[in-house]
mmCIF file of C-alpha atoms in Angstrom:
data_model
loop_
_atom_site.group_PDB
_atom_site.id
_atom_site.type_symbol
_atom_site.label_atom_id
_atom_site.label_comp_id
_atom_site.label_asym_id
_atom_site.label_seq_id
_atom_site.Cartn_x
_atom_site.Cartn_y
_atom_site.Cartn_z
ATOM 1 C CA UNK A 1 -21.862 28.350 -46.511
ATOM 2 C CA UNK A 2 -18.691 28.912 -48.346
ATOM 3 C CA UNK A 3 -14.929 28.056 -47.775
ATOM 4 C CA UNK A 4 -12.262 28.125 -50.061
ATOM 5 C CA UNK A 5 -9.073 26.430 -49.482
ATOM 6 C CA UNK A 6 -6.944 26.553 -52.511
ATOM 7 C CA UNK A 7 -4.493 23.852 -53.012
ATOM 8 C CA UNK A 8 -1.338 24.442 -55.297
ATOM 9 C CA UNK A 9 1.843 22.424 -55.060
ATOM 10 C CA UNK A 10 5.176 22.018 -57.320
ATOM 11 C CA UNK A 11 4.915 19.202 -59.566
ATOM 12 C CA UNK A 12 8.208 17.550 -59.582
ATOM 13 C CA UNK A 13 8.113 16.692 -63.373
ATOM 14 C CA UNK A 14 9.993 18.589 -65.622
ATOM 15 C CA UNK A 15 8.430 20.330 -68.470
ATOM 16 C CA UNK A 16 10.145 21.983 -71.535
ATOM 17 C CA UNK A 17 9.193 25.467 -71.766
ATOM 18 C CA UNK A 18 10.493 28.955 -72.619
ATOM 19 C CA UNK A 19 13.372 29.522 -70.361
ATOM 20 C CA UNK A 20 14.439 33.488 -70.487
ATOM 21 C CA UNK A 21 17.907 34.669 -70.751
ATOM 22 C CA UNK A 22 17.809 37.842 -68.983
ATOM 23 C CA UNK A 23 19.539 40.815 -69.766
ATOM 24 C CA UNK A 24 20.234 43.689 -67.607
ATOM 25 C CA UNK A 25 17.512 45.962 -69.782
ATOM 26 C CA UNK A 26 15.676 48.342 -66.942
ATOM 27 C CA UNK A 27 17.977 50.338 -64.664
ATOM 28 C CA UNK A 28 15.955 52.072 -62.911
ATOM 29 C CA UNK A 29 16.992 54.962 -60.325
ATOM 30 C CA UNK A 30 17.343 54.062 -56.199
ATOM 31 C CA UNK A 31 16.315 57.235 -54.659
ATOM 32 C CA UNK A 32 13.157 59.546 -56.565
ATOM 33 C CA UNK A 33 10.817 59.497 -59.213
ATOM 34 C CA UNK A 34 12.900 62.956 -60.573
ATOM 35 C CA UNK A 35 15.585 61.133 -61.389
ATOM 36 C CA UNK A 36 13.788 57.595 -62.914
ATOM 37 C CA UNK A 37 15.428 56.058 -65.676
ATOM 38 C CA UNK A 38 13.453 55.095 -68.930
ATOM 39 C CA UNK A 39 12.417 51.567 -69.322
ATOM 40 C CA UNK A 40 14.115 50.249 -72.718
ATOM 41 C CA UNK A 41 13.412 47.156 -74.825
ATOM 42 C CA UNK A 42 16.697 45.131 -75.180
ATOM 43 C CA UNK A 43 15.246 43.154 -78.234
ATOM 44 C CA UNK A 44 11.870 42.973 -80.379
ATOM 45 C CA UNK A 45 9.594 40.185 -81.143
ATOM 46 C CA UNK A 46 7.166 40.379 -84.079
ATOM 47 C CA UNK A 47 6.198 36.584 -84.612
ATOM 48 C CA UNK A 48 3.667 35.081 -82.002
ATOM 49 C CA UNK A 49 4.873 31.938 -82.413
ATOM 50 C CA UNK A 50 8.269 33.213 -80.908
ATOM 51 C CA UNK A 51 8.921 30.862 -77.608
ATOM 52 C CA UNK A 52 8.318 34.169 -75.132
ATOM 53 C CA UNK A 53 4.930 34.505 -76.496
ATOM 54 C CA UNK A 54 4.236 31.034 -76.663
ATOM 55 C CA UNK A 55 4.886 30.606 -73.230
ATOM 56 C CA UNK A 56 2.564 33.244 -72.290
ATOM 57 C CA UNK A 57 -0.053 31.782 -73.997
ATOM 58 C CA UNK A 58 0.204 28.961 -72.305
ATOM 59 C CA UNK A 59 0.641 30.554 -68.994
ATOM 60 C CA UNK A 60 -2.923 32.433 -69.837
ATOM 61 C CA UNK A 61 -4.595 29.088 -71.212
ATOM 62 C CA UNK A 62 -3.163 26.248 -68.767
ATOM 63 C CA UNK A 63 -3.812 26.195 -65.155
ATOM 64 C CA UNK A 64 -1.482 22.874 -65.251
ATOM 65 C CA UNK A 65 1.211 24.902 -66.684
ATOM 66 C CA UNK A 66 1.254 27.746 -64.327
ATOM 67 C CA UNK A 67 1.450 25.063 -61.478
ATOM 68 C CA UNK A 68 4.432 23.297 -63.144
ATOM 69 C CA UNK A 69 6.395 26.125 -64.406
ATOM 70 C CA UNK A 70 6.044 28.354 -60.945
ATOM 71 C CA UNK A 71 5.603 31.379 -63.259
ATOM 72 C CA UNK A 72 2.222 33.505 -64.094
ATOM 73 C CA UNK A 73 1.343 36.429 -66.242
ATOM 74 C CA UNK A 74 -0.082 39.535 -65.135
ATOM 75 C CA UNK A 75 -1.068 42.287 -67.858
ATOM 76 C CA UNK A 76 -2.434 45.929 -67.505
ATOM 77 C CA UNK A 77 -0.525 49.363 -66.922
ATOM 78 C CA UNK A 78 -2.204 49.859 -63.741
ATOM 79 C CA UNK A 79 -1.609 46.259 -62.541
ATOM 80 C CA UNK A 80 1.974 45.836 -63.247
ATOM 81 C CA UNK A 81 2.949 49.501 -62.285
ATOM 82 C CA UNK A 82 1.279 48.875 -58.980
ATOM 83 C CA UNK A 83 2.612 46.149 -58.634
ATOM 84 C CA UNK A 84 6.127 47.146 -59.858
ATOM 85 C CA UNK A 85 6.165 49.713 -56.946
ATOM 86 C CA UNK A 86 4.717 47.984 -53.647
ATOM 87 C CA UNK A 87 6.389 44.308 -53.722
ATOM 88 C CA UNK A 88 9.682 44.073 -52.930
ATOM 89 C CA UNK A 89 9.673 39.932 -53.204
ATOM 90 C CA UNK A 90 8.293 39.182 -56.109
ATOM 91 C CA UNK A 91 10.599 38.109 -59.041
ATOM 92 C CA UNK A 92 10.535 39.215 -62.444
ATOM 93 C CA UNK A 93 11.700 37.791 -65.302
ATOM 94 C CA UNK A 94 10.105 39.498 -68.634
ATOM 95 C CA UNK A 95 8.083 42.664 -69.708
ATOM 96 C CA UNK A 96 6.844 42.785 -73.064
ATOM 97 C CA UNK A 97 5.591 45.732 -74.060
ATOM 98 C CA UNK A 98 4.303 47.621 -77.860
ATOM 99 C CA UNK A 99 5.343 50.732 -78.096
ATOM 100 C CA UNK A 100 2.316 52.204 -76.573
ATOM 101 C CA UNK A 101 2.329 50.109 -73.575
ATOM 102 C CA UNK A 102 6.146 51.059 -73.043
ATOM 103 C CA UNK A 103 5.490 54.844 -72.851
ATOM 104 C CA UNK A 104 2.504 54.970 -70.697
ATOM 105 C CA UNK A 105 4.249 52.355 -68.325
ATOM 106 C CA UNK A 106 7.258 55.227 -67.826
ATOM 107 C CA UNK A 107 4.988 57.554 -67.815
ATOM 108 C CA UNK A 108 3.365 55.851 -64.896
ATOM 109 C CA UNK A 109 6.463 55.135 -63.184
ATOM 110 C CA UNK A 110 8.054 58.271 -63.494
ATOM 111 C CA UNK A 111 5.176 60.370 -61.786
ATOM 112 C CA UNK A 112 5.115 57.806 -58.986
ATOM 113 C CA UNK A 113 6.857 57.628 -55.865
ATOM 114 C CA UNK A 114 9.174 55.464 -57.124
ATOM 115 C CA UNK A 115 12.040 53.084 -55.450
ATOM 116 C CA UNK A 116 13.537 50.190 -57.221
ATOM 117 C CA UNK A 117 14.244 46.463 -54.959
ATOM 118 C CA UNK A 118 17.494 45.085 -56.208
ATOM 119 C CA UNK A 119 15.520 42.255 -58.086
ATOM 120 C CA UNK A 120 14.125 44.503 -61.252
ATOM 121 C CA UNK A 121 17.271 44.836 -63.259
ATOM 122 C CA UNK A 122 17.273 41.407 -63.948
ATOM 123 C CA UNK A 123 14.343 41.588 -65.773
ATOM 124 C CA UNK A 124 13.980 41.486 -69.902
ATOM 125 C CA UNK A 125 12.219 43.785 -71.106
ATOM 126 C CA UNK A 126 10.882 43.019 -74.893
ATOM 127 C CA UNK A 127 9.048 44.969 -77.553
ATOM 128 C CA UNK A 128 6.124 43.527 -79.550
ATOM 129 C CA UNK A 129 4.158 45.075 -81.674
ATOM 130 C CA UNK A 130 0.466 45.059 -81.554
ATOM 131 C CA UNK A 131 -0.388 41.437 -83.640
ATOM 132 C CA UNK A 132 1.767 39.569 -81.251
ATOM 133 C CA UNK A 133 -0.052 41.507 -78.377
ATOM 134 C CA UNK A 134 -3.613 40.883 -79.350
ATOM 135 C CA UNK A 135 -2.877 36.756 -79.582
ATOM 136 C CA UNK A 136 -1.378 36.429 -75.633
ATOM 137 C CA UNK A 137 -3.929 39.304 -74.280
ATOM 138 C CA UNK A 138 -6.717 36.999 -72.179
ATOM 139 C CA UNK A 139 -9.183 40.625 -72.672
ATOM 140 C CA UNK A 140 -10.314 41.767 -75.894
ATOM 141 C CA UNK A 141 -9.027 45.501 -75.463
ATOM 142 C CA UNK A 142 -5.152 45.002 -74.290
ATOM 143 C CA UNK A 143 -3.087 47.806 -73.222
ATOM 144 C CA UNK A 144 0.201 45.959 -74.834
ATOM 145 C CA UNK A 145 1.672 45.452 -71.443
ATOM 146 C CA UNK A 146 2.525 41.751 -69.733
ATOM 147 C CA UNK A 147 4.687 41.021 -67.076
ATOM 148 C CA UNK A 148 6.228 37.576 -66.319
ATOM 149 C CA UNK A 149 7.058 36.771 -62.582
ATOM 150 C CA UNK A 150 7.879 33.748 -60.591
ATOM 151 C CA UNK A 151 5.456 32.182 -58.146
ATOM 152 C CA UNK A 152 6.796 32.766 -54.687
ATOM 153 C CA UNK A 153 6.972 29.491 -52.442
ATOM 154 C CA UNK A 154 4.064 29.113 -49.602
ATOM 155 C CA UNK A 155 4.370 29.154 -46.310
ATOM 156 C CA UNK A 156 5.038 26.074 -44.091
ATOM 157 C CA UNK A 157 3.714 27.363 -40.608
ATOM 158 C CA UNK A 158 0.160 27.083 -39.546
ATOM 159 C CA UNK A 159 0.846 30.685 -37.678
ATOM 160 C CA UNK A 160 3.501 32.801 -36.057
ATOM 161 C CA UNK A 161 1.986 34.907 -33.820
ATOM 162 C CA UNK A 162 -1.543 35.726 -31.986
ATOM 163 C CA UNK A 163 -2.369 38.317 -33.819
ATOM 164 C CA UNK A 164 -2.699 36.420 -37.073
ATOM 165 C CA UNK A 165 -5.447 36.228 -39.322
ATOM 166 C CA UNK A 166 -6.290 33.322 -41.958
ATOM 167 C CA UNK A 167 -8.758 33.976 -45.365
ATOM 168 C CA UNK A 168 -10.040 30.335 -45.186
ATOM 169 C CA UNK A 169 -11.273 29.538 -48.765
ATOM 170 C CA UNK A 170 -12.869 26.051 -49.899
ATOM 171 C CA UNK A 171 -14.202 25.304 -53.154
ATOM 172 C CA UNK A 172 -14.107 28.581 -54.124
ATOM 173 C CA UNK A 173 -13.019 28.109 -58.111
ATOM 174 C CA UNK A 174 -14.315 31.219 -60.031
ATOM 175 C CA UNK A 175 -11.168 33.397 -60.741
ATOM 176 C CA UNK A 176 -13.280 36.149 -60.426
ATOM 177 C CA UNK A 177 -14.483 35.661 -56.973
ATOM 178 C CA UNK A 178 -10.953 34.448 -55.176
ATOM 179 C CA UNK A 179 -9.367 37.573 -56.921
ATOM 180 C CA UNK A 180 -11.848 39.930 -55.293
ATOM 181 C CA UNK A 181 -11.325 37.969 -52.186
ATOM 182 C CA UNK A 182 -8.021 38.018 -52.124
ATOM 183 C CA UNK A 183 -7.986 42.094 -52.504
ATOM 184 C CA UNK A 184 -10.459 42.752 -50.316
ATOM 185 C CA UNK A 185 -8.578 40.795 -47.807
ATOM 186 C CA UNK A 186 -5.301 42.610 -48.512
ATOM 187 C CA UNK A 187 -7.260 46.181 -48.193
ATOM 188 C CA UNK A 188 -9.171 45.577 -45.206
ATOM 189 C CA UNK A 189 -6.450 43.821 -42.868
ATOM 190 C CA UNK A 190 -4.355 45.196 -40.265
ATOM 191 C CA UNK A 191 -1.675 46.961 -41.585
ATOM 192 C CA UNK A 192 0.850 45.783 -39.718
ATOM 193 C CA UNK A 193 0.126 42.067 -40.710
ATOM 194 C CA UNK A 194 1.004 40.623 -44.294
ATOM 195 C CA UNK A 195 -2.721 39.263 -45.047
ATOM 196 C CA UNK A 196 -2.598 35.197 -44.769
ATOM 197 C CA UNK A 197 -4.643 32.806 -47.270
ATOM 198 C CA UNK A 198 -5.381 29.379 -46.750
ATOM 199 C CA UNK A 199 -6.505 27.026 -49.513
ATOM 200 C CA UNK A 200 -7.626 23.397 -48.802
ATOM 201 C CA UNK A 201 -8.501 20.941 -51.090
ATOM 202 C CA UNK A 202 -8.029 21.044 -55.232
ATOM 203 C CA UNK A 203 -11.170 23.099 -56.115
ATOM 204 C CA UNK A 204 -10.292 26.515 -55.188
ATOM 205 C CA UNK A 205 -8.935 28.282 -58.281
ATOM 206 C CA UNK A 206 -5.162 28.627 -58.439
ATOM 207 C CA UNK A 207 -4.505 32.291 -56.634
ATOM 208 C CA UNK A 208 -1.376 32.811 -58.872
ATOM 209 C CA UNK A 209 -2.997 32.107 -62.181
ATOM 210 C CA UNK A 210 -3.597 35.341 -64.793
ATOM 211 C CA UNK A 211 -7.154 35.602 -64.284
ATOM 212 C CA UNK A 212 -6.665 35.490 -60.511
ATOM 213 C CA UNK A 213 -4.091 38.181 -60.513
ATOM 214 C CA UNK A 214 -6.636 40.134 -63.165
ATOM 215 C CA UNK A 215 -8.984 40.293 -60.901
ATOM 216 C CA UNK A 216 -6.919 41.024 -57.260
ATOM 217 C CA UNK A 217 -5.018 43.484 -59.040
ATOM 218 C CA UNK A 218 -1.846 41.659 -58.437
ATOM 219 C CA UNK A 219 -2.733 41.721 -54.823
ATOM 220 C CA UNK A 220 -1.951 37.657 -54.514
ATOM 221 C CA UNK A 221 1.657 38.307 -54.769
ATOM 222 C CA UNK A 222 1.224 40.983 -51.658
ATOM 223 C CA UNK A 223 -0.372 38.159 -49.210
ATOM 224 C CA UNK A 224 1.151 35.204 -47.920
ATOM 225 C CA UNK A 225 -0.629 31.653 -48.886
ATOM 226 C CA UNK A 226 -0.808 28.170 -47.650
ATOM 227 C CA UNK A 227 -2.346 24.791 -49.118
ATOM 228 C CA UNK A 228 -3.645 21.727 -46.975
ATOM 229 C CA UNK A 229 -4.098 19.306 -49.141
ATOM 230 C CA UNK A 230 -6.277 16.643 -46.490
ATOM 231 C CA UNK A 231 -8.032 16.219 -43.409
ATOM 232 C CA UNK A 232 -5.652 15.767 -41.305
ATOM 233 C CA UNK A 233 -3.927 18.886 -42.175
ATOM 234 C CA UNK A 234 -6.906 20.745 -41.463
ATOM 235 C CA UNK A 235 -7.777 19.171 -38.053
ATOM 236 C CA UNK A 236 -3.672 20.206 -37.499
ATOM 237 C CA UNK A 237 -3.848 23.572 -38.167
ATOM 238 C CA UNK A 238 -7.064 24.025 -36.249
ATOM 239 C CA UNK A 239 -5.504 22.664 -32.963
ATOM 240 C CA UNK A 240 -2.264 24.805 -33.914
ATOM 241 C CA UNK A 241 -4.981 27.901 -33.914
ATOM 242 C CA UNK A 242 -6.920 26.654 -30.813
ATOM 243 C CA UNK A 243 -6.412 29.614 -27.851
ATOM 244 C CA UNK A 244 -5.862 32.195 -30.409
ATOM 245 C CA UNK A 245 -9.390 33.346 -31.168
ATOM 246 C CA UNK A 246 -12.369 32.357 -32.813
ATOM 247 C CA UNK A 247 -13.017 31.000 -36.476
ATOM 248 C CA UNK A 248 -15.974 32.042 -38.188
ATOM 249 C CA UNK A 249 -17.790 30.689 -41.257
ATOM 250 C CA UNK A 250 -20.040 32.326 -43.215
ATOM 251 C CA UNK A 251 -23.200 31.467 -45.202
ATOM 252 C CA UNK A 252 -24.109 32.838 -48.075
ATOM 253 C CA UNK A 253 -27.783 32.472 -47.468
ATOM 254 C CA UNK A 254 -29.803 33.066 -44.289
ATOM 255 C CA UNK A 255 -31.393 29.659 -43.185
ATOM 256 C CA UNK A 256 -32.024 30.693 -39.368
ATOM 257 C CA UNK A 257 -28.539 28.597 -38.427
ATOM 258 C CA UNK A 258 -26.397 31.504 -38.162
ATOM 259 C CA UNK A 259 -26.026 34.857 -36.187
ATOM 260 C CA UNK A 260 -26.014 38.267 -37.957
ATOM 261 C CA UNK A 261 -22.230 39.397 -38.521
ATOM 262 C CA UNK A 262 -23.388 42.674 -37.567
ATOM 263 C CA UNK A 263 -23.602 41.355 -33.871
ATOM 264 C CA UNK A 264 -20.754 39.115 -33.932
ATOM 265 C CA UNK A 265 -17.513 40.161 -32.041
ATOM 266 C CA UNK A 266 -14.799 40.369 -34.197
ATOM 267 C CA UNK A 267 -12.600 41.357 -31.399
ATOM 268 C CA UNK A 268 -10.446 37.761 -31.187
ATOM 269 C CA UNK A 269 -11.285 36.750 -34.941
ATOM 270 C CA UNK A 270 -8.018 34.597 -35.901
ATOM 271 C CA UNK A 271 -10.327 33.542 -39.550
ATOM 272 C CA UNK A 272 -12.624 33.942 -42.239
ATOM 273 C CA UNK A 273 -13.974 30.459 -43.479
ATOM 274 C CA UNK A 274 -15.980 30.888 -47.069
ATOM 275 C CA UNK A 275 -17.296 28.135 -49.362
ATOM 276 C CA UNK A 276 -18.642 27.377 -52.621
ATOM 277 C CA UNK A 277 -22.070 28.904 -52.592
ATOM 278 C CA UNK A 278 -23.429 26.306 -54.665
ATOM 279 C CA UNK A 279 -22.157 23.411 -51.984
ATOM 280 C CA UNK A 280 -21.192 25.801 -48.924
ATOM 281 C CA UNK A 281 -18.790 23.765 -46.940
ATOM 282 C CA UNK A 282 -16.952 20.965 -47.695
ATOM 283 C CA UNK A 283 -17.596 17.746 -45.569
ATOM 284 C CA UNK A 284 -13.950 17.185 -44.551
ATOM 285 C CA UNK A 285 -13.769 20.921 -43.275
ATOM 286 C CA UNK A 286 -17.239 20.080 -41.280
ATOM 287 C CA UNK A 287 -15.608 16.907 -39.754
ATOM 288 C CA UNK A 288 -12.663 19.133 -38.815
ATOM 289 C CA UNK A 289 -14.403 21.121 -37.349
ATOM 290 C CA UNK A 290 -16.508 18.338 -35.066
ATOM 291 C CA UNK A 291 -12.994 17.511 -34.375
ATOM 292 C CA UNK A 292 -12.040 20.881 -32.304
ATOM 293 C CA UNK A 293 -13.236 22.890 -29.370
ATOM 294 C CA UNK A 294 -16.727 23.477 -30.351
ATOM 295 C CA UNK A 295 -15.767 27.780 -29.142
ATOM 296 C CA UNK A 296 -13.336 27.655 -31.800
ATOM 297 C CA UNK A 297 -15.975 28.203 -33.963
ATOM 298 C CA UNK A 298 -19.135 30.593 -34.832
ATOM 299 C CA UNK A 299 -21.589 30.674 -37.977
ATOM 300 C CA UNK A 300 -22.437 33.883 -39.760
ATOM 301 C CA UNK A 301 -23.973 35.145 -42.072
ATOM 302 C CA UNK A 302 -25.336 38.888 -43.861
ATOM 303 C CA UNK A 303 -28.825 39.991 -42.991
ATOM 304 C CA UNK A 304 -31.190 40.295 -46.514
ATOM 305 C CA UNK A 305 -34.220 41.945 -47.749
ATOM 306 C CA UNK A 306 -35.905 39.098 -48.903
ATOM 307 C CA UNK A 307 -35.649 39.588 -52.389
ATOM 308 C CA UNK A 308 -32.682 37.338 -52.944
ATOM 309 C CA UNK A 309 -31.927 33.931 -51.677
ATOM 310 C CA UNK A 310 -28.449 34.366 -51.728
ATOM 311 C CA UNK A 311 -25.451 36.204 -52.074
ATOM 312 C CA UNK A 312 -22.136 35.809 -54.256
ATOM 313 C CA UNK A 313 -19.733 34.695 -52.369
ATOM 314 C CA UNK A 314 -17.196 37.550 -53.246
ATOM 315 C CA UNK A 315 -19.533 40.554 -52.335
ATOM 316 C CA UNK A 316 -20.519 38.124 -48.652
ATOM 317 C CA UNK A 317 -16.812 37.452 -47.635
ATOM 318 C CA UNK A 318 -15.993 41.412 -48.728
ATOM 319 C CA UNK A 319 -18.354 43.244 -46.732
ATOM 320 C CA UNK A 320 -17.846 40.577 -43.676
ATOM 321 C CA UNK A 321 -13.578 41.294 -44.084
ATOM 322 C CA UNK A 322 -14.344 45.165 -43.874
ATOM 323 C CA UNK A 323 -16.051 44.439 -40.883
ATOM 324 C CA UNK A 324 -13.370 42.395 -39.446
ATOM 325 C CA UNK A 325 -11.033 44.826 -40.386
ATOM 326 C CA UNK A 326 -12.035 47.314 -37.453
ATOM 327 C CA UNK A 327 -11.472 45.109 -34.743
ATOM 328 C CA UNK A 328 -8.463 42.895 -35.616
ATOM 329 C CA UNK A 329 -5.981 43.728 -33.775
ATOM 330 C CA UNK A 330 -2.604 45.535 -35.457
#
């Protein structure tokens, strides 16, 4: 089975690291894309051992770091222009750009539907050239674009309403998978409801850091997240969940335990529970679990040919969430 609960939490030691000074450098228009104003550098850095660069190098290389600092990268014309244009709570700080990445960025931008939040002028916007580019890129071919933003805070509340739904994720700690998981989840939920993701425990990869974001797209900062750190947390936020619907938890392989998703109804789903599909679910979920109503929970799992044991646990919880997606309500 898998689950994923991610657990990330501000460290309250204080580390020295790049702090930016940010200069009004991007005033972009409020109404169309006809209209957009250019993107210009207010400064240039050529020297990779500059602090901005230095910072994003450790930002790329040092899951620690991103935890302490509350800021992550996220590189890519598509995935910063995407971003750039849906999120209207997400906090910038720097772009730096070469001169390549700058003009295809406007270029973007400008043939977009367009609207700028307040937020963006504050942002610096820096040119490098391509030597300082190459040593903070985390993928061989870089498109010279990288976008510093602040990790928004999680959310407190077990739920709000009964029409919410909860991406459970435990021990789930390729960046590759919880990326995937975390943009499926975004494009297959109601929507009406901002997409909720629970991580519990400390194995689940961090859903803020840059290889995270690579892989959802930037969709992390577009769904709301929560940690439980324990046991008891978990056993809370079942009871807070109790009456809303059912929970179910998928296996990644068939072992006769679990019913077909394809007959399972979806219709009062309030969560998705996927593990590790090395080590399935984690004991303290399990004992949770034993804890609550035993209808407050259900085991799936995808139907097979035969010619594989199991599945990834990326492509499982994806086609399950499109399923899901039909029948939660909006």
């Amino acid at each position: 089975m898998l689950t994923l609960f991610t657990m990330l939490r501000p460290v309250s030691s204080v580390i020295t690291r790049y702090s930016t000074t940010c200069t009004s450098s991007f005033h972009p228009n409020t109404s169309t894309s006809s209209s957009f104003n250019l993107i210009t550098p207010s400064r240039t850095i050529t020297s990779p051992t500059n602090p901005l660069p230095k910072h994003i190098l450790k930002l790329q290389s040092n899951p620690k770091y991103v935890k302490e600092s509350m800021e992550t990268v996220l590189e890519g014309i598509k995935n910063v222009s995407d971003l750039w244009q849906r999120s209207e709570s997400c906090i910038f700080t720097s772009l730096l750009v070469t001169e390549k990445g700058l003009g295809l960025l406007n270029s973007r931008l400008k043939d977009s539907d367009y609207s700028s939040p307040s937020h963006y002028p504050s942002c610096e916007t820096v040119l490098i050239n391509d030597a300082v580019a190459n040593k903070i890129s985390s993928v061989n071919t870089n498109q010279g674009v990288f976008l510093i933003l602040k990790i928004p805070p999680y959310i407190e509340q077990s739920h709000s309403n009964d029409n919410e739904f909860y991406l459970i994720l435990d021990g789930v700690s390729d960046p590759g998978n919880v990326g995937t998981l975390i943009r499926s989840h975004l494009a297959f939920a109601p929507t009406t409801t901002k997409p909720k993701i629970i991580m519990f425990g400390s194995g689940c990869a961090n859903p803020f850091g840059p290889a995270v974001l690579r892989s959802s797209a930037g969709a992390s900062f577009l769904c709301e997240h929560k940690t439980i750190p324990d046991l008891e947390g978990l056993r809370e936020f079942f009871r807070d969940v109790r009456g809303k619907g059912k929970i179910f938890v998928a296996s990644m392989a068939e072992d006769g335990a679990e019913n077909n998703f394809e007959e399972a109804d979806f219709k009062n789903a309030c969560g998705l529970v996927l593990g590790n599909e090395g080590a399935g679910v984690c004991e303290s979920l399990r004992l949770a679990a034993a804890c609550s109503e035993e209808e407050l929970f259900e085991q799936i799992s995808v139907e097979m040919s035969g010619k594989v044991e199991s599945l990834n646990v990326a492509v499982v919880g994806s086609i399950i969430l499109n399923k899901m997606g039909k029948y939660i309500p909006n």
